[in-house]
Short mmCIF file of C-alpha atoms in Angstrom, two decimals:
data_model
loop_
_atom_site.label_atom_id
_atom_site.label_comp_id
_atom_site.label_asym_id
_atom_site.label_seq_id
_atom_site.Cartn_x
_atom_site.Cartn_y
_atom_site.Cartn_z
CA MET A 8 261.69 -120.15 14.14
CA SER A 9 259.82 -119.09 11.05
CA LEU A 10 261.04 -117.95 7.69
CA LYS A 11 260.07 -114.31 7.11
CA VAL A 12 258.83 -113.31 3.70
CA CYS A 13 258.05 -109.90 2.22
CA THR A 14 254.31 -109.17 2.38
CA SER A 15 252.10 -106.40 1.06
CA GLU A 16 248.72 -105.44 2.50
CA PHE A 17 246.50 -108.00 4.26
CA LEU A 18 249.33 -110.48 4.94
CA ILE A 19 251.62 -110.51 7.98
CA SER A 20 254.90 -112.34 8.26
CA ASP A 21 256.45 -112.17 11.70
CA SER A 22 258.02 -114.37 14.35
CA ARG A 23 254.80 -116.37 14.60
CA GLY A 24 254.78 -117.15 10.90
CA LEU A 25 252.77 -116.08 7.89
CA GLU A 26 249.15 -115.09 8.51
CA PHE A 27 246.34 -112.88 7.35
CA SER A 28 246.06 -109.46 8.92
CA PRO A 29 242.94 -108.92 11.06
CA GLY A 30 241.60 -106.50 8.44
CA TRP A 31 241.32 -109.31 5.89
CA LEU A 32 238.72 -111.18 7.86
CA PRO A 33 235.07 -110.19 7.37
CA SER A 34 233.68 -109.75 10.86
CA LEU A 35 230.94 -108.50 13.11
CA VAL A 36 232.44 -105.38 14.66
CA ALA A 37 229.57 -103.86 16.66
CA GLU A 38 226.17 -104.93 17.86
CA ARG A 39 223.30 -103.23 19.64
CA MET A 40 220.10 -104.63 21.10
CA ALA A 41 217.38 -102.05 21.76
CA VAL A 42 213.97 -102.56 23.30
CA SER A 43 210.77 -100.58 22.91
CA GLY A 44 209.92 -98.27 25.80
CA LYS A 45 206.27 -97.66 24.95
CA ASP A 46 204.60 -100.96 24.02
CA GLY A 47 200.95 -101.23 25.02
CA ASN A 48 197.94 -98.91 24.84
CA VAL A 49 198.23 -96.10 22.33
CA ASP A 50 196.20 -93.05 21.42
CA ARG A 51 195.96 -90.50 18.63
CA SER A 52 199.42 -89.33 17.61
CA PRO A 53 199.62 -87.19 14.47
CA ASP A 54 203.34 -86.65 15.12
CA GLN A 55 205.71 -89.60 15.21
CA VAL A 56 206.59 -90.88 18.67
CA PRO A 57 209.77 -92.98 19.05
CA PHE A 58 209.17 -96.43 20.53
CA ILE A 59 212.77 -97.51 19.90
CA ASP A 60 215.75 -95.15 19.53
CA SER A 61 219.18 -96.71 19.13
CA GLU A 62 222.56 -96.04 17.58
CA ILE A 63 225.95 -97.53 16.85
CA LEU A 64 229.25 -95.66 16.90
CA TRP A 65 232.27 -97.57 15.60
CA THR A 66 235.75 -96.38 14.69
CA ASN A 67 237.95 -98.15 12.16
CA SER A 68 241.13 -98.44 14.23
CA GLY A 69 242.94 -100.51 11.60
CA ASP A 70 245.37 -99.40 8.92
CA ASP A 71 243.15 -100.14 5.92
CA SER A 72 239.77 -99.01 4.66
CA VAL A 73 236.87 -101.35 5.32
CA HIS A 74 233.53 -101.96 3.64
CA THR A 75 230.68 -101.71 6.16
CA MET A 76 227.14 -102.99 6.13
CA VAL A 77 224.43 -102.94 8.80
CA SER A 78 221.75 -105.54 9.35
CA ILE A 79 218.65 -104.15 11.00
CA HIS A 80 216.61 -106.96 12.55
CA ARG A 81 213.18 -105.88 13.77
CA ALA A 82 211.11 -108.00 16.12
CA PRO A 83 207.66 -109.31 15.31
CA ARG A 84 205.28 -106.38 15.64
CA SER A 85 201.65 -106.40 16.74
CA ILE A 86 198.95 -103.83 16.21
CA VAL A 87 195.29 -103.76 17.21
CA THR A 88 193.11 -100.97 15.87
CA SER A 89 189.47 -99.96 15.96
CA THR A 90 187.62 -98.53 12.98
CA PRO A 91 188.47 -96.16 11.31
CA ASN A 92 191.82 -95.30 12.83
CA THR A 93 195.21 -95.98 11.22
CA LEU A 94 198.04 -97.18 13.48
CA VAL A 95 201.57 -97.32 12.08
CA LEU A 96 205.01 -98.34 13.35
CA ASP A 97 207.53 -96.91 10.87
CA ASP A 98 211.21 -97.84 10.66
CA ALA A 99 213.79 -95.15 9.92
CA TRP A 100 217.56 -95.10 9.87
CA THR A 101 220.37 -92.73 8.94
CA TRP A 102 224.14 -92.82 8.99
CA ASP A 103 227.20 -90.66 8.63
CA ILE A 104 230.88 -91.52 8.17
CA GLY A 105 233.73 -89.17 9.07
CA VAL A 106 236.27 -88.13 11.67
CA SER A 107 233.46 -86.84 13.90
CA PRO A 108 230.23 -88.04 12.26
CA SER A 109 226.72 -87.02 13.29
CA ALA A 110 223.89 -88.88 11.59
CA PRO A 111 220.68 -86.86 11.30
CA LEU A 112 217.67 -87.79 13.39
CA PRO A 113 215.90 -90.60 11.48
CA PHE A 114 212.40 -89.88 10.18
CA GLY A 115 210.40 -91.87 7.68
CA THR A 116 206.87 -92.58 6.55
CA ASN A 117 205.35 -95.49 4.62
CA SER A 118 208.33 -97.56 5.73
CA GLY A 119 206.91 -99.85 8.36
CA VAL A 120 203.96 -101.95 9.46
CA GLY A 121 200.44 -100.66 9.99
CA ILE A 122 196.72 -101.24 9.59
CA ARG A 123 193.47 -99.39 9.05
CA PHE A 124 189.97 -100.80 8.76
CA GLN A 125 187.25 -98.25 8.05
CA THR A 126 183.84 -99.89 7.96
CA THR A 127 181.54 -96.87 7.68
CA GLN A 128 181.70 -93.66 5.74
CA SER A 129 182.37 -90.51 7.76
CA PHE A 130 178.76 -89.28 7.40
CA ASN A 131 177.52 -92.42 9.16
CA PRO A 132 178.05 -93.39 12.81
CA VAL A 133 181.08 -95.48 13.68
CA ILE A 134 180.26 -99.15 14.20
CA TYR A 135 182.10 -101.58 16.41
CA THR A 136 185.04 -103.06 14.45
CA ARG A 137 188.41 -104.27 15.68
CA LEU A 138 191.28 -105.49 13.50
CA PHE A 139 194.14 -107.57 14.91
CA ARG A 140 197.36 -108.01 12.99
CA ASP A 141 200.71 -109.57 13.85
CA PHE A 142 203.67 -109.04 11.56
CA PRO A 143 206.64 -111.41 11.32
CA ASP A 144 210.14 -110.21 12.08
CA SER A 145 212.09 -108.65 9.24
CA VAL A 146 215.71 -107.97 8.40
CA SER A 147 217.08 -105.21 6.19
CA TYR A 148 220.66 -105.09 4.97
CA GLN A 149 221.95 -101.58 4.43
CA ASP A 150 225.30 -100.95 2.78
CA LEU A 151 227.11 -98.02 4.38
CA GLY A 152 230.18 -98.08 2.12
CA GLU A 153 233.80 -97.31 2.86
CA VAL A 154 235.10 -96.36 6.31
CA PRO A 155 238.70 -95.12 5.93
CA PRO A 156 241.19 -95.85 8.72
CA GLY A 157 240.72 -93.55 11.71
CA GLU A 158 237.21 -92.56 10.69
CA THR A 159 234.02 -93.41 12.52
CA VAL A 160 230.61 -94.57 11.36
CA HIS A 161 227.53 -93.30 13.20
CA PHE A 162 224.36 -95.29 12.52
CA ARG A 163 220.97 -94.44 14.03
CA TYR A 164 217.72 -96.40 14.04
CA ARG A 165 214.28 -95.38 15.30
CA CYS A 166 210.92 -97.13 15.37
CA LEU A 167 208.26 -94.44 15.16
CA PHE A 168 204.59 -94.72 16.10
CA SER A 169 201.98 -92.49 14.48
CA THR A 170 198.32 -92.37 13.46
CA PRO A 171 198.19 -90.84 9.97
CA GLY A 172 194.96 -89.74 8.37
CA ASN A 173 191.54 -89.14 9.85
CA TRP A 174 190.68 -90.07 13.43
CA ARG A 175 187.31 -90.75 15.05
CA ALA A 176 186.45 -91.92 18.53
CA PRO A 177 185.80 -95.66 18.10
CA VAL A 178 183.00 -97.68 19.69
CA GLN A 179 184.57 -99.53 22.64
CA PRO A 180 188.08 -98.61 21.43
CA LEU A 181 190.97 -101.03 21.61
CA LEU A 182 194.20 -99.50 20.33
CA LEU A 183 197.46 -101.37 20.94
CA ALA A 184 200.94 -101.32 19.43
CA SER A 185 204.01 -103.42 20.23
CA ALA A 186 207.39 -102.83 18.59
CA ARG A 187 209.25 -105.11 21.04
CA TRP A 188 212.90 -104.80 20.00
CA ALA A 189 215.42 -104.15 17.25
CA ARG A 190 218.88 -105.59 16.85
CA LEU A 191 221.55 -103.69 14.95
CA ARG A 192 224.67 -105.40 13.69
CA LEU A 193 227.58 -103.72 11.93
CA TRP A 194 229.61 -105.93 9.58
CA SER A 195 233.03 -105.14 8.22
CA SER A 196 235.10 -106.59 5.38
CA PRO A 197 238.21 -105.29 3.62
CA TRP A 198 237.82 -102.44 1.14
CA ILE A 199 239.52 -103.98 -1.89
CA THR A 200 239.48 -103.63 -5.66
CA GLY A 201 236.05 -104.43 -7.05
CA VAL A 202 234.10 -103.60 -3.89
CA ILE A 203 231.37 -101.02 -4.29
CA MET B 109 259.16 -112.76 -13.84
CA SER B 110 257.56 -115.90 -12.44
CA TYR B 111 257.28 -117.17 -8.90
CA PRO B 112 257.16 -120.99 -8.97
CA CYS B 113 256.25 -121.27 -5.27
CA VAL B 114 253.35 -118.79 -5.42
CA ASP B 115 249.98 -119.37 -7.08
CA GLU B 116 249.46 -116.01 -8.70
CA ASP B 117 245.76 -116.74 -9.11
CA ASP B 118 245.61 -116.57 -5.32
CA PHE B 119 248.35 -114.10 -4.47
CA LEU B 120 249.47 -110.86 -6.05
CA VAL B 121 253.24 -110.46 -6.19
CA GLN B 122 254.30 -106.82 -6.21
CA GLY B 123 257.25 -105.43 -8.16
CA ASP B 124 259.41 -105.45 -5.04
CA GLY B 125 258.78 -109.15 -4.53
CA SER B 126 256.37 -108.73 -1.60
CA PHE B 127 253.03 -110.47 -1.92
CA GLY B 128 249.51 -110.44 -0.56
CA PRO B 129 246.11 -111.96 -1.33
CA GLN B 130 244.49 -111.14 -4.66
CA HIS B 131 241.58 -108.74 -4.20
CA TYR B 132 239.07 -111.28 -5.52
CA MET B 133 240.06 -113.88 -2.89
CA GLN B 134 237.51 -112.30 -0.59
CA TRP B 135 233.78 -111.88 -0.07
CA ARG B 136 232.83 -108.72 -1.94
CA HIS B 137 229.79 -106.54 -2.61
CA VAL B 138 230.20 -106.22 -6.38
CA ALA B 139 227.05 -104.71 -7.92
CA THR B 140 223.92 -102.80 -6.99
CA ASN B 141 220.93 -101.26 -8.72
CA SER B 142 217.77 -99.69 -7.37
CA ALA B 143 214.40 -98.33 -8.40
CA ALA B 144 212.41 -95.64 -6.60
CA SER B 145 209.07 -96.22 -4.91
CA LEU B 146 205.90 -95.97 -7.00
CA GLN B 147 202.69 -94.43 -5.71
CA ASN B 148 199.63 -95.33 -7.79
CA ALA B 149 195.89 -94.82 -7.38
CA TYR B 150 193.31 -96.99 -9.16
CA ASP B 151 189.59 -96.93 -9.88
CA VAL B 152 187.97 -98.66 -6.88
CA ASP B 153 185.28 -100.31 -9.01
CA GLY B 154 186.93 -100.17 -12.41
CA GLY B 155 187.41 -103.90 -12.87
CA ASN B 156 190.66 -105.47 -14.00
CA GLN B 157 193.58 -103.05 -13.72
CA ALA B 158 196.39 -105.61 -13.49
CA ALA B 159 199.74 -104.32 -14.74
CA ASP B 160 203.47 -104.75 -14.35
CA LEU B 161 204.77 -101.95 -12.13
CA LEU B 162 208.48 -102.05 -12.79
CA GLN B 163 211.43 -104.19 -13.79
CA LEU B 164 214.89 -103.84 -12.34
CA GLN B 165 218.07 -105.69 -13.28
CA VAL B 166 221.58 -105.93 -11.91
CA SER B 167 224.48 -107.61 -13.67
CA TRP B 168 228.10 -108.38 -12.93
CA THR B 169 231.01 -109.69 -14.99
CA ASN B 170 233.57 -111.95 -13.33
CA SER B 171 236.77 -110.26 -14.45
CA SER B 172 238.97 -112.39 -12.20
CA PRO B 173 240.88 -115.44 -13.53
CA ILE B 174 239.03 -117.91 -11.29
CA SER B 175 235.42 -118.98 -10.81
CA MET B 176 233.30 -117.03 -8.34
CA ASN B 177 230.32 -117.95 -6.20
CA VAL B 178 227.71 -115.24 -6.76
CA TYR B 179 224.44 -114.59 -4.97
CA GLY B 180 221.89 -111.79 -4.96
CA LEU B 181 219.94 -110.02 -2.25
CA LEU B 182 216.64 -108.31 -2.96
CA THR B 183 215.57 -105.48 -0.66
CA ARG B 184 211.92 -104.48 -0.94
CA GLY B 185 211.02 -101.18 0.69
CA GLY B 186 208.06 -100.53 2.94
CA SER B 187 204.78 -101.09 1.06
CA VAL B 188 201.24 -99.84 1.57
CA ILE B 189 198.02 -101.20 0.05
CA THR B 190 194.75 -99.38 0.63
CA ASN B 191 191.82 -101.37 -0.66
CA GLN B 192 188.13 -100.92 -1.30
CA PRO B 193 186.06 -104.14 -1.06
CA ARG B 194 185.50 -106.47 -2.65
CA ASN B 195 188.83 -106.11 -4.40
CA ARG B 196 191.30 -108.83 -3.45
CA ALA B 197 194.48 -107.16 -4.63
CA TYR B 198 198.20 -107.59 -4.15
CA ILE B 199 201.70 -106.61 -5.25
CA GLU B 200 203.67 -109.60 -6.51
CA THR B 201 207.44 -109.98 -6.72
CA TYR B 202 208.93 -112.13 -9.48
CA ILE B 203 212.59 -112.86 -10.13
CA GLY B 204 214.66 -114.38 -12.90
CA ALA B 205 218.38 -114.96 -13.46
CA ALA B 206 220.74 -115.75 -16.34
CA GLN B 207 224.43 -116.47 -16.65
CA GLY B 208 226.87 -117.12 -19.47
CA ALA B 209 229.47 -115.50 -21.67
CA ALA B 210 226.86 -113.12 -23.08
CA PRO B 211 223.47 -114.07 -21.64
CA ALA B 212 220.22 -112.50 -22.80
CA ASP B 213 218.29 -110.56 -20.18
CA PRO B 214 216.35 -113.05 -18.04
CA THR B 215 212.58 -113.15 -17.72
CA ALA B 216 211.42 -112.54 -14.16
CA SER B 217 208.83 -115.30 -13.86
CA THR B 218 209.47 -117.01 -10.48
CA LEU B 219 207.04 -115.75 -7.82
CA ILE B 220 208.86 -115.11 -4.54
CA GLY B 221 206.69 -112.50 -2.82
CA ARG B 222 203.11 -111.35 -2.53
CA PHE B 223 201.72 -108.60 -0.34
CA GLY B 224 198.02 -107.76 -0.39
CA ASN B 225 194.66 -107.71 1.34
CA GLY B 226 190.93 -107.77 0.85
CA ALA B 227 187.66 -107.53 2.78
CA ASP B 228 184.20 -108.49 1.63
CA PHE B 229 180.98 -107.24 3.25
CA GLY B 230 178.86 -108.49 0.38
CA THR B 231 176.44 -106.57 -1.78
CA VAL B 232 173.10 -104.80 -1.35
CA ASP B 233 170.25 -103.54 -3.51
CA SER B 234 169.75 -106.87 -5.29
CA ASN B 235 173.49 -107.29 -5.87
CA THR B 236 173.82 -103.94 -7.64
CA LYS B 237 175.94 -102.16 -5.02
CA THR B 238 178.96 -103.17 -2.96
CA VAL B 239 179.08 -102.43 0.76
CA PHE B 240 181.59 -99.77 1.81
CA SER B 241 184.74 -100.58 3.73
CA ASN B 242 188.32 -99.48 3.42
CA LEU B 243 191.19 -101.71 4.47
CA GLN B 244 194.83 -100.71 4.62
CA THR B 245 197.83 -102.87 5.47
CA ARG B 246 201.48 -101.89 5.54
CA GLN B 247 204.54 -104.08 5.28
CA ALA B 248 208.00 -103.13 6.50
CA GLU B 249 211.16 -103.18 4.40
CA ARG B 250 212.87 -106.54 4.15
CA THR B 251 215.95 -108.07 2.54
CA MET B 252 215.78 -111.60 1.15
CA LEU B 253 217.95 -113.97 -0.85
CA ALA B 254 216.92 -113.77 -4.50
CA GLY B 255 217.73 -116.77 -6.66
CA ASP B 256 220.44 -119.37 -6.27
CA THR B 257 224.06 -119.05 -5.29
CA ILE B 258 225.74 -119.85 -8.59
CA VAL B 259 229.28 -120.60 -9.74
CA LEU B 260 230.31 -118.05 -12.34
CA PRO B 261 233.33 -118.96 -14.51
CA ALA B 262 235.97 -116.36 -15.30
CA GLY B 263 234.78 -113.86 -17.87
CA HIS B 264 231.13 -114.81 -17.55
CA VAL B 265 228.21 -112.52 -16.73
CA TYR B 266 225.46 -112.96 -14.13
CA LYS B 267 222.17 -111.11 -14.49
CA LEU B 268 219.47 -110.96 -11.84
CA ARG B 269 216.12 -109.36 -12.59
CA VAL B 270 213.07 -108.49 -10.49
CA ARG B 271 209.57 -107.58 -11.62
CA LEU B 272 206.81 -106.06 -9.50
CA ARG B 273 203.26 -106.73 -10.60
CA TRP B 274 199.92 -105.32 -9.49
CA ASP B 275 197.21 -107.96 -9.73
CA ALA B 276 194.11 -109.32 -8.00
CA GLU B 277 192.06 -112.46 -7.54
CA PHE B 278 188.90 -110.39 -7.73
CA TRP B 279 188.27 -106.92 -9.17
CA GLU B 280 185.26 -104.92 -8.01
CA THR B 281 182.92 -103.64 -10.72
CA LEU B 282 179.82 -102.65 -8.71
CA PRO B 283 179.39 -99.06 -7.49
CA VAL B 284 179.84 -98.42 -3.76
CA TYR B 285 176.65 -98.15 -1.70
CA LEU B 286 176.16 -94.50 -0.60
CA GLY B 287 178.93 -93.34 -2.95
CA ASP B 288 182.64 -93.89 -3.38
CA THR B 289 183.99 -90.53 -2.20
CA GLU B 290 185.78 -92.19 0.73
CA SER B 291 186.79 -95.33 -1.13
CA GLU B 292 190.36 -95.79 -2.17
CA LEU B 293 192.34 -98.35 -4.13
CA SER B 294 195.98 -97.36 -4.04
CA ILE B 295 199.49 -98.65 -3.52
CA ILE B 296 202.89 -97.42 -2.44
CA THR B 297 205.46 -99.99 -3.54
CA GLY B 298 208.50 -98.79 -1.62
CA ALA B 299 211.96 -98.72 -3.18
CA THR B 300 213.43 -101.88 -4.72
CA ARG B 301 217.13 -102.73 -4.58
CA LEU B 302 219.20 -105.61 -5.95
CA ASP B 303 222.71 -106.33 -4.64
CA LEU B 304 225.19 -108.92 -5.89
CA TYR B 305 227.88 -110.49 -3.73
CA ALA B 306 230.77 -112.68 -4.86
CA TYR B 307 233.31 -114.88 -3.16
CA PRO B 308 235.93 -117.21 -4.68
CA GLN B 309 235.22 -120.80 -5.64
CA LEU B 310 238.26 -122.69 -4.35
#
């Protein structure tokens, strides 16, 4: 038998005793692991081609607003190019919050890993050159802001392959790109005075 | 009205006598500031063109009655460096922090990041021309801890500052063999963001 006391938000006093409400606890509320579907040999691609396309949908089913944040963990990436071609794996993400949210399709440039190594001017023949580059994993934290009770957050992530700039047929070409995977995690904490 | 059994630094007692945790008794995102990406082009064989690119600062005042643990996250956007040999150039990230009742703006002098490249095919024509090549590397956005996690007394201010600098270990001064029309020395810095987080020191 517990003594009941009068509580305001974020505290519960019931037959079990006095405790914090679930909304008070910062927590991991949704997670998504996505793998690349196109790793391996690549070719000229002026338009962006998605290697990874993933999303999270999460509804705040509690009684209080929460502060949300996403961590976007990208795998180590590897690219092999031949002179003079540029290979790029861009990261892009978008989000929307509402009763029925729809985040726009993510596009982005100059936001990811890539290499180019041009060893002759365009008026000279291409010479044999290969450049190999591995990039360590990286994490971005993106604040999404307030999700009111009953509303849903829609977060989308894409890893996009493209070959910006000029393109020539290399000597003994070797063109490879690996995006491997991306892991999305949605974090929640109470929306309280002082939170931005 | 006082409540001898309740620590009002920890709990907020409402007018009707009900109570709940004080808002600052929680991990909170308390401050943010950001700067847009810069896109600059430089003279491929113009010698030393080192310069600070931008400075960005975020600050937060602990307006709660208790001490707070405060830490900062720095998010550096996707960066691109396109480089003409024999330049050996990079974008550097420096940070600095200050705290106190009314601290002066800190100097961002601690090197925490460097992104750059370089390629050297030597020189020709009796060392009067540099051999053409053009190297580009791109780095993805990343978030990192910036500075220490500090204890900030009530009423005090924490300031965290970041500085981006364009510099090189070697600057090319020789003209490019067969002309520099396809040479390029340029950067895209990506956006820069500072976020402060606070949680109570109990």
